Amino acid sequence: DLLADRVLVIQYHNGVCSIARNSLLKMSVTHESLNRGIKSGMQTFQNIPSNYFGNWNKEIFDSRYVEIPNINAEEADIEPEQRGAVQFLNEVGVKSMYLFPLEDSMGVTFGMGVVQYMHKNHELSTSDLQWVRNRFHGIGSLLAGPGNKKE
């Protein structure tokens, strides 16, 4: 058991178009599981521009997970495009966060699984990280539905 306070499924979707008619990718929480006493973040995290997560998105789209065992330490050393996300996470009380890619059966990323700890910093072991990654792999396959398999 990971003893996580909040586990989220965030999916990417088309949001709006820019003045140049470029599609701007957005993110929304579609599923959430909460530990006792933890407030839902689902309504707060809807139609958020994907660039809000900055370089974390690049890691997710490269099929890598992101470890942030101490959000406060991250704030001091943050990329400029992630400042808003880290500030928001601090405001809602997130202490530690881990992001994992959600991929369809072809290996195409369509979202991310998120594990959050609210009461104290929490560092996941290598075996825990792999276990969670495997679970989100299964969740991604279920959410994406049947399709051609990656060979």
PDB file of C-alpha atoms in Angstrom:
ATOM      1  CA  ASP A   1       0.000   0.000   0.000  1.00  0.00           C
ATOM      2  CA  LEU A   2       1.407   3.391  -1.034  1.00  0.00           C
ATOM      3  CA  LEU A   3      -0.501   5.322   1.651  1.00  0.00           C
ATOM      4  CA  ALA A   4      -1.201   8.025  -0.939  1.00  0.00           C
ATOM      5  CA  ASP A   5      -3.595  10.818  -0.032  1.00  0.00           C
ATOM      6  CA  ARG A   6      -4.842  11.442  -3.555  1.00  0.00           C
ATOM      7  CA  VAL A   7      -4.555   9.507  -6.806  1.00  0.00           C
ATOM      8  CA  LEU A   8      -5.667  11.221 -10.001  1.00  0.00           C
ATOM      9  CA  VAL A   9      -6.142  10.366 -13.640  1.00  0.00           C
ATOM     10  CA  ILE A  10      -5.536  13.420 -15.824  1.00  0.00           C
ATOM     11  CA  GLN A  11      -6.358  13.253 -19.522  1.00  0.00           C
ATOM     12  CA  TYR A  12      -5.220  15.580 -22.278  1.00  0.00           C
ATOM     13  CA  HIS A  13      -7.849  17.019 -24.596  1.00  0.00           C
ATOM     14  CA  ASN A  14      -8.288  19.802 -27.108  1.00  0.00           C
ATOM     15  CA  GLY A  15      -9.164  23.017 -25.422  1.00  0.00           C
ATOM     16  CA  VAL A  16      -9.351  26.150 -27.493  1.00  0.00           C
ATOM     17  CA  CYS A  17      -7.597  27.588 -30.517  1.00  0.00           C
ATOM     18  CA  SER A  18      -5.089  30.401 -30.474  1.00  0.00           C
ATOM     19  CA  ILE A  19      -5.425  33.506 -32.614  1.00  0.00           C
ATOM     20  CA  ALA A  20      -3.279  31.677 -35.181  1.00  0.00           C
ATOM     21  CA  ARG A  21      -5.824  28.824 -35.084  1.00  0.00           C
ATOM     22  CA  ASN A  22      -3.397  26.425 -33.368  1.00  0.00           C
ATOM     23  CA  SER A  23      -5.044  23.866 -31.135  1.00  0.00           C
ATOM     24  CA  LEU A  24      -4.008  24.369 -27.504  1.00  0.00           C
ATOM     25  CA  LEU A  25      -3.871  21.165 -25.491  1.00  0.00           C
ATOM     26  CA  LYS A  26      -5.660  21.166 -22.138  1.00  0.00           C
ATOM     27  CA  MET A  27      -5.710  18.751 -19.185  1.00  0.00           C
ATOM     28  CA  SER A  28      -8.561  17.696 -16.908  1.00  0.00           C
ATOM     29  CA  VAL A  29      -8.916  15.291 -13.989  1.00  0.00           C
ATOM     30  CA  THR A  30     -11.297  12.526 -15.059  1.00  0.00           C
ATOM     31  CA  HIS A  31     -10.925  10.144 -12.092  1.00  0.00           C
ATOM     32  CA  GLU A  32      -9.906  10.611  -8.482  1.00  0.00           C
ATOM     33  CA  SER A  33      -9.429   8.463  -5.389  1.00  0.00           C
ATOM     34  CA  LEU A  34      -9.051  10.151  -1.992  1.00  0.00           C
ATOM     35  CA  ASN A  35      -7.810   9.092   1.403  1.00  0.00           C
ATOM     36  CA  ARG A  36     -10.084   9.916   4.351  1.00  0.00           C
ATOM     37  CA  GLY A  37     -10.122  13.627   5.173  1.00  0.00           C
ATOM     38  CA  ILE A  38      -8.622  14.769   1.839  1.00  0.00           C
ATOM     39  CA  LYS A  39     -10.556  17.310  -0.235  1.00  0.00           C
ATOM     40  CA  SER A  40     -11.315  16.602  -3.861  1.00  0.00           C
ATOM     41  CA  GLY A  41      -9.286  18.468  -6.456  1.00  0.00           C
ATOM     42  CA  MET A  42     -11.364  17.284  -9.390  1.00  0.00           C
ATOM     43  CA  GLN A  43     -13.462  20.432  -9.873  1.00  0.00           C
ATOM     44  CA  THR A  44     -10.432  22.709  -9.476  1.00  0.00           C
ATOM     45  CA  PHE A  45      -8.359  20.911 -12.094  1.00  0.00           C
ATOM     46  CA  GLN A  46     -10.452  21.141 -15.271  1.00  0.00           C
ATOM     47  CA  ASN A  47      -9.405  22.573 -18.658  1.00  0.00           C
ATOM     48  CA  ILE A  48      -5.936  23.562 -17.433  1.00  0.00           C
ATOM     49  CA  PRO A  49      -3.480  24.472 -20.234  1.00  0.00           C
ATOM     50  CA  SER A  50      -1.017  21.592 -20.565  1.00  0.00           C
ATOM     51  CA  ASN A  51       1.944  23.967 -20.657  1.00  0.00           C
ATOM     52  CA  TYR A  52       1.141  24.639 -16.979  1.00  0.00           C
ATOM     53  CA  PHE A  53       3.149  21.461 -16.236  1.00  0.00           C
ATOM     54  CA  GLY A  54       6.068  22.610 -18.408  1.00  0.00           C
ATOM     55  CA  ASN A  55       8.885  20.063 -18.719  1.00  0.00           C
ATOM     56  CA  TRP A  56       6.947  17.483 -16.710  1.00  0.00           C
ATOM     57  CA  ASN A  57       4.808  16.969 -19.831  1.00  0.00           C
ATOM     58  CA  LYS A  58       7.904  16.256 -21.914  1.00  0.00           C
ATOM     59  CA  GLU A  59       8.888  13.491 -19.495  1.00  0.00           C
ATOM     60  CA  ILE A  60       5.377  12.022 -19.623  1.00  0.00           C
ATOM     61  CA  PHE A  61       5.269  12.131 -23.442  1.00  0.00           C
ATOM     62  CA  ASP A  62       8.703  10.434 -23.482  1.00  0.00           C
ATOM     63  CA  SER A  63       7.161   7.574 -21.427  1.00  0.00           C
ATOM     64  CA  ARG A  64       9.080   8.508 -18.283  1.00  0.00           C
ATOM     65  CA  TYR A  65       7.732   9.185 -14.837  1.00  0.00           C
ATOM     66  CA  VAL A  66       8.368  12.338 -12.807  1.00  0.00           C
ATOM     67  CA  GLU A  67       9.376  12.207  -9.141  1.00  0.00           C
ATOM     68  CA  ILE A  68       8.801  15.258  -6.930  1.00  0.00           C
ATOM     69  CA  PRO A  69       9.338  13.987  -3.366  1.00  0.00           C
ATOM     70  CA  ASN A  70       9.486  17.536  -1.954  1.00  0.00           C
ATOM     71  CA  ILE A  71       7.407  20.226  -3.689  1.00  0.00           C
ATOM     72  CA  ASN A  72       8.972  22.992  -1.556  1.00  0.00           C
ATOM     73  CA  ALA A  73      12.497  22.030  -2.626  1.00  0.00           C
ATOM     74  CA  GLU A  74      11.286  21.956  -6.237  1.00  0.00           C
ATOM     75  CA  GLU A  75      10.002  25.530  -5.918  1.00  0.00           C
ATOM     76  CA  ALA A  76      13.491  26.916  -5.319  1.00  0.00           C
ATOM     77  CA  ASP A  77      14.939  25.100  -8.320  1.00  0.00           C
ATOM     78  CA  ILE A  78      12.000  25.260 -10.733  1.00  0.00           C
ATOM     79  CA  GLU A  79      11.914  25.943 -14.441  1.00  0.00           C
ATOM     80  CA  PRO A  80      10.110  29.262 -15.117  1.00  0.00           C
ATOM     81  CA  GLU A  81       7.239  27.550 -16.982  1.00  0.00           C
ATOM     82  CA  GLN A  82       6.486  25.348 -13.957  1.00  0.00           C
ATOM     83  CA  ARG A  83       6.346  28.091 -11.331  1.00  0.00           C
ATOM     84  CA  GLY A  84       2.569  28.418 -11.541  1.00  0.00           C
ATOM     85  CA  ALA A  85       2.053  24.676 -11.113  1.00  0.00           C
ATOM     86  CA  VAL A  86       4.376  24.472  -8.098  1.00  0.00           C
ATOM     87  CA  GLN A  87       2.759  27.530  -6.511  1.00  0.00           C
ATOM     88  CA  PHE A  88      -0.691  25.988  -7.049  1.00  0.00           C
ATOM     89  CA  LEU A  89       0.443  22.643  -5.577  1.00  0.00           C
ATOM     90  CA  ASN A  90       1.818  24.438  -2.518  1.00  0.00           C
ATOM     91  CA  GLU A  91      -1.438  26.393  -2.095  1.00  0.00           C
ATOM     92  CA  VAL A  92      -3.546  23.207  -2.136  1.00  0.00           C
ATOM     93  CA  GLY A  93      -1.190  21.483   0.306  1.00  0.00           C
ATOM     94  CA  VAL A  94       0.604  18.935  -1.879  1.00  0.00           C
ATOM     95  CA  LYS A  95       3.915  17.945  -0.280  1.00  0.00           C
ATOM     96  CA  SER A  96       5.044  15.189  -2.701  1.00  0.00           C
ATOM     97  CA  MET A  97       3.853  14.195  -6.165  1.00  0.00           C
ATOM     98  CA  TYR A  98       4.630  11.514  -8.746  1.00  0.00           C
ATOM     99  CA  LEU A  99       3.482  11.596 -12.385  1.00  0.00           C
ATOM    100  CA  PHE A 100       3.205   8.547 -14.658  1.00  0.00           C
ATOM    101  CA  PRO A 101       2.271   8.315 -18.353  1.00  0.00           C
ATOM    102  CA  LEU A 102      -1.102   6.914 -19.408  1.00  0.00           C
ATOM    103  CA  GLU A 103      -0.711   5.265 -22.801  1.00  0.00           C
ATOM    104  CA  ASP A 104      -2.996   3.401 -25.164  1.00  0.00           C
ATOM    105  CA  SER A 105      -2.133  -0.030 -26.583  1.00  0.00           C
ATOM    106  CA  MET A 106      -0.087   1.643 -29.353  1.00  0.00           C
ATOM    107  CA  GLY A 107       2.064   3.458 -26.792  1.00  0.00           C
ATOM    108  CA  VAL A 108       0.506   6.868 -27.476  1.00  0.00           C
ATOM    109  CA  THR A 109       0.345   9.060 -24.369  1.00  0.00           C
ATOM    110  CA  PHE A 110      -3.117  10.500 -23.691  1.00  0.00           C
ATOM    111  CA  GLY A 111      -2.799  11.485 -20.050  1.00  0.00           C
ATOM    112  CA  MET A 112      -1.047  10.912 -16.765  1.00  0.00           C
ATOM    113  CA  GLY A 113      -1.611   9.173 -13.481  1.00  0.00           C
ATOM    114  CA  VAL A 114      -0.750  11.246 -10.433  1.00  0.00           C
ATOM    115  CA  VAL A 115       0.021  10.138  -6.876  1.00  0.00           C
ATOM    116  CA  GLN A 116      -0.031  12.906  -4.256  1.00  0.00           C
ATOM    117  CA  TYR A 117       0.895  13.115  -0.587  1.00  0.00           C
ATOM    118  CA  MET A 118      -0.634  15.975   1.391  1.00  0.00           C
ATOM    119  CA  HIS A 119       0.496  15.602   5.010  1.00  0.00           C
ATOM    120  CA  LYS A 120       4.241  15.091   4.645  1.00  0.00           C
ATOM    121  CA  ASN A 121       6.946  14.568   2.069  1.00  0.00           C
ATOM    122  CA  HIS A 122       6.999  10.985   0.857  1.00  0.00           C
ATOM    123  CA  GLU A 123       9.730   9.309  -1.147  1.00  0.00           C
ATOM    124  CA  LEU A 124       8.715   6.223  -3.142  1.00  0.00           C
ATOM    125  CA  SER A 125      11.193   3.370  -3.462  1.00  0.00           C
ATOM    126  CA  THR A 126      12.305   2.116  -6.873  1.00  0.00           C
ATOM    127  CA  SER A 127      10.091  -0.952  -6.482  1.00  0.00           C
ATOM    128  CA  ASP A 128       7.091   1.251  -5.515  1.00  0.00           C
ATOM    129  CA  LEU A 129       7.696   3.478  -8.556  1.00  0.00           C
ATOM    130  CA  GLN A 130       7.744   0.434 -10.847  1.00  0.00           C
ATOM    131  CA  TRP A 131       4.628  -1.005  -9.195  1.00  0.00           C
ATOM    132  CA  VAL A 132       2.712   2.267  -9.663  1.00  0.00           C
ATOM    133  CA  ARG A 133       3.954   2.620 -13.251  1.00  0.00           C
ATOM    134  CA  ASN A 134       2.643  -0.875 -14.027  1.00  0.00           C
ATOM    135  CA  ARG A 135      -0.743  -0.070 -12.468  1.00  0.00           C
ATOM    136  CA  PHE A 136      -1.093   3.112 -14.511  1.00  0.00           C
ATOM    137  CA  HIS A 137      -0.075   1.147 -17.614  1.00  0.00           C
ATOM    138  CA  GLY A 138      -3.067  -1.117 -16.992  1.00  0.00           C
ATOM    139  CA  ILE A 139      -5.360   1.823 -16.258  1.00  0.00           C
ATOM    140  CA  GLY A 140      -4.240   3.501 -19.498  1.00  0.00           C
ATOM    141  CA  SER A 141      -5.052   0.360 -21.487  1.00  0.00           C
ATOM    142  CA  LEU A 142      -8.495   0.139 -19.876  1.00  0.00           C
ATOM    143  CA  LEU A 143      -9.343   3.816 -20.404  1.00  0.00           C
ATOM    144  CA  ALA A 144      -8.133   3.863 -24.015  1.00  0.00           C
ATOM    145  CA  GLY A 145     -10.155   0.771 -24.881  1.00  0.00           C
ATOM    146  CA  PRO A 146      -9.370  -1.826 -27.516  1.00  0.00           C
ATOM    147  CA  GLY A 147      -7.197  -0.935 -30.451  1.00  0.00           C
ATOM    148  CA  ASN A 148      -4.291  -2.128 -32.479  1.00  0.00           C
ATOM    149  CA  LYS A 149      -1.527  -3.533 -30.338  1.00  0.00           C
ATOM    150  CA  LYS A 150       1.967  -2.091 -30.465  1.00  0.00           C
ATOM    151  CA  GLU A 151       4.311  -4.643 -32.028  1.00  0.00           C
TER     152      GLU A 151
END
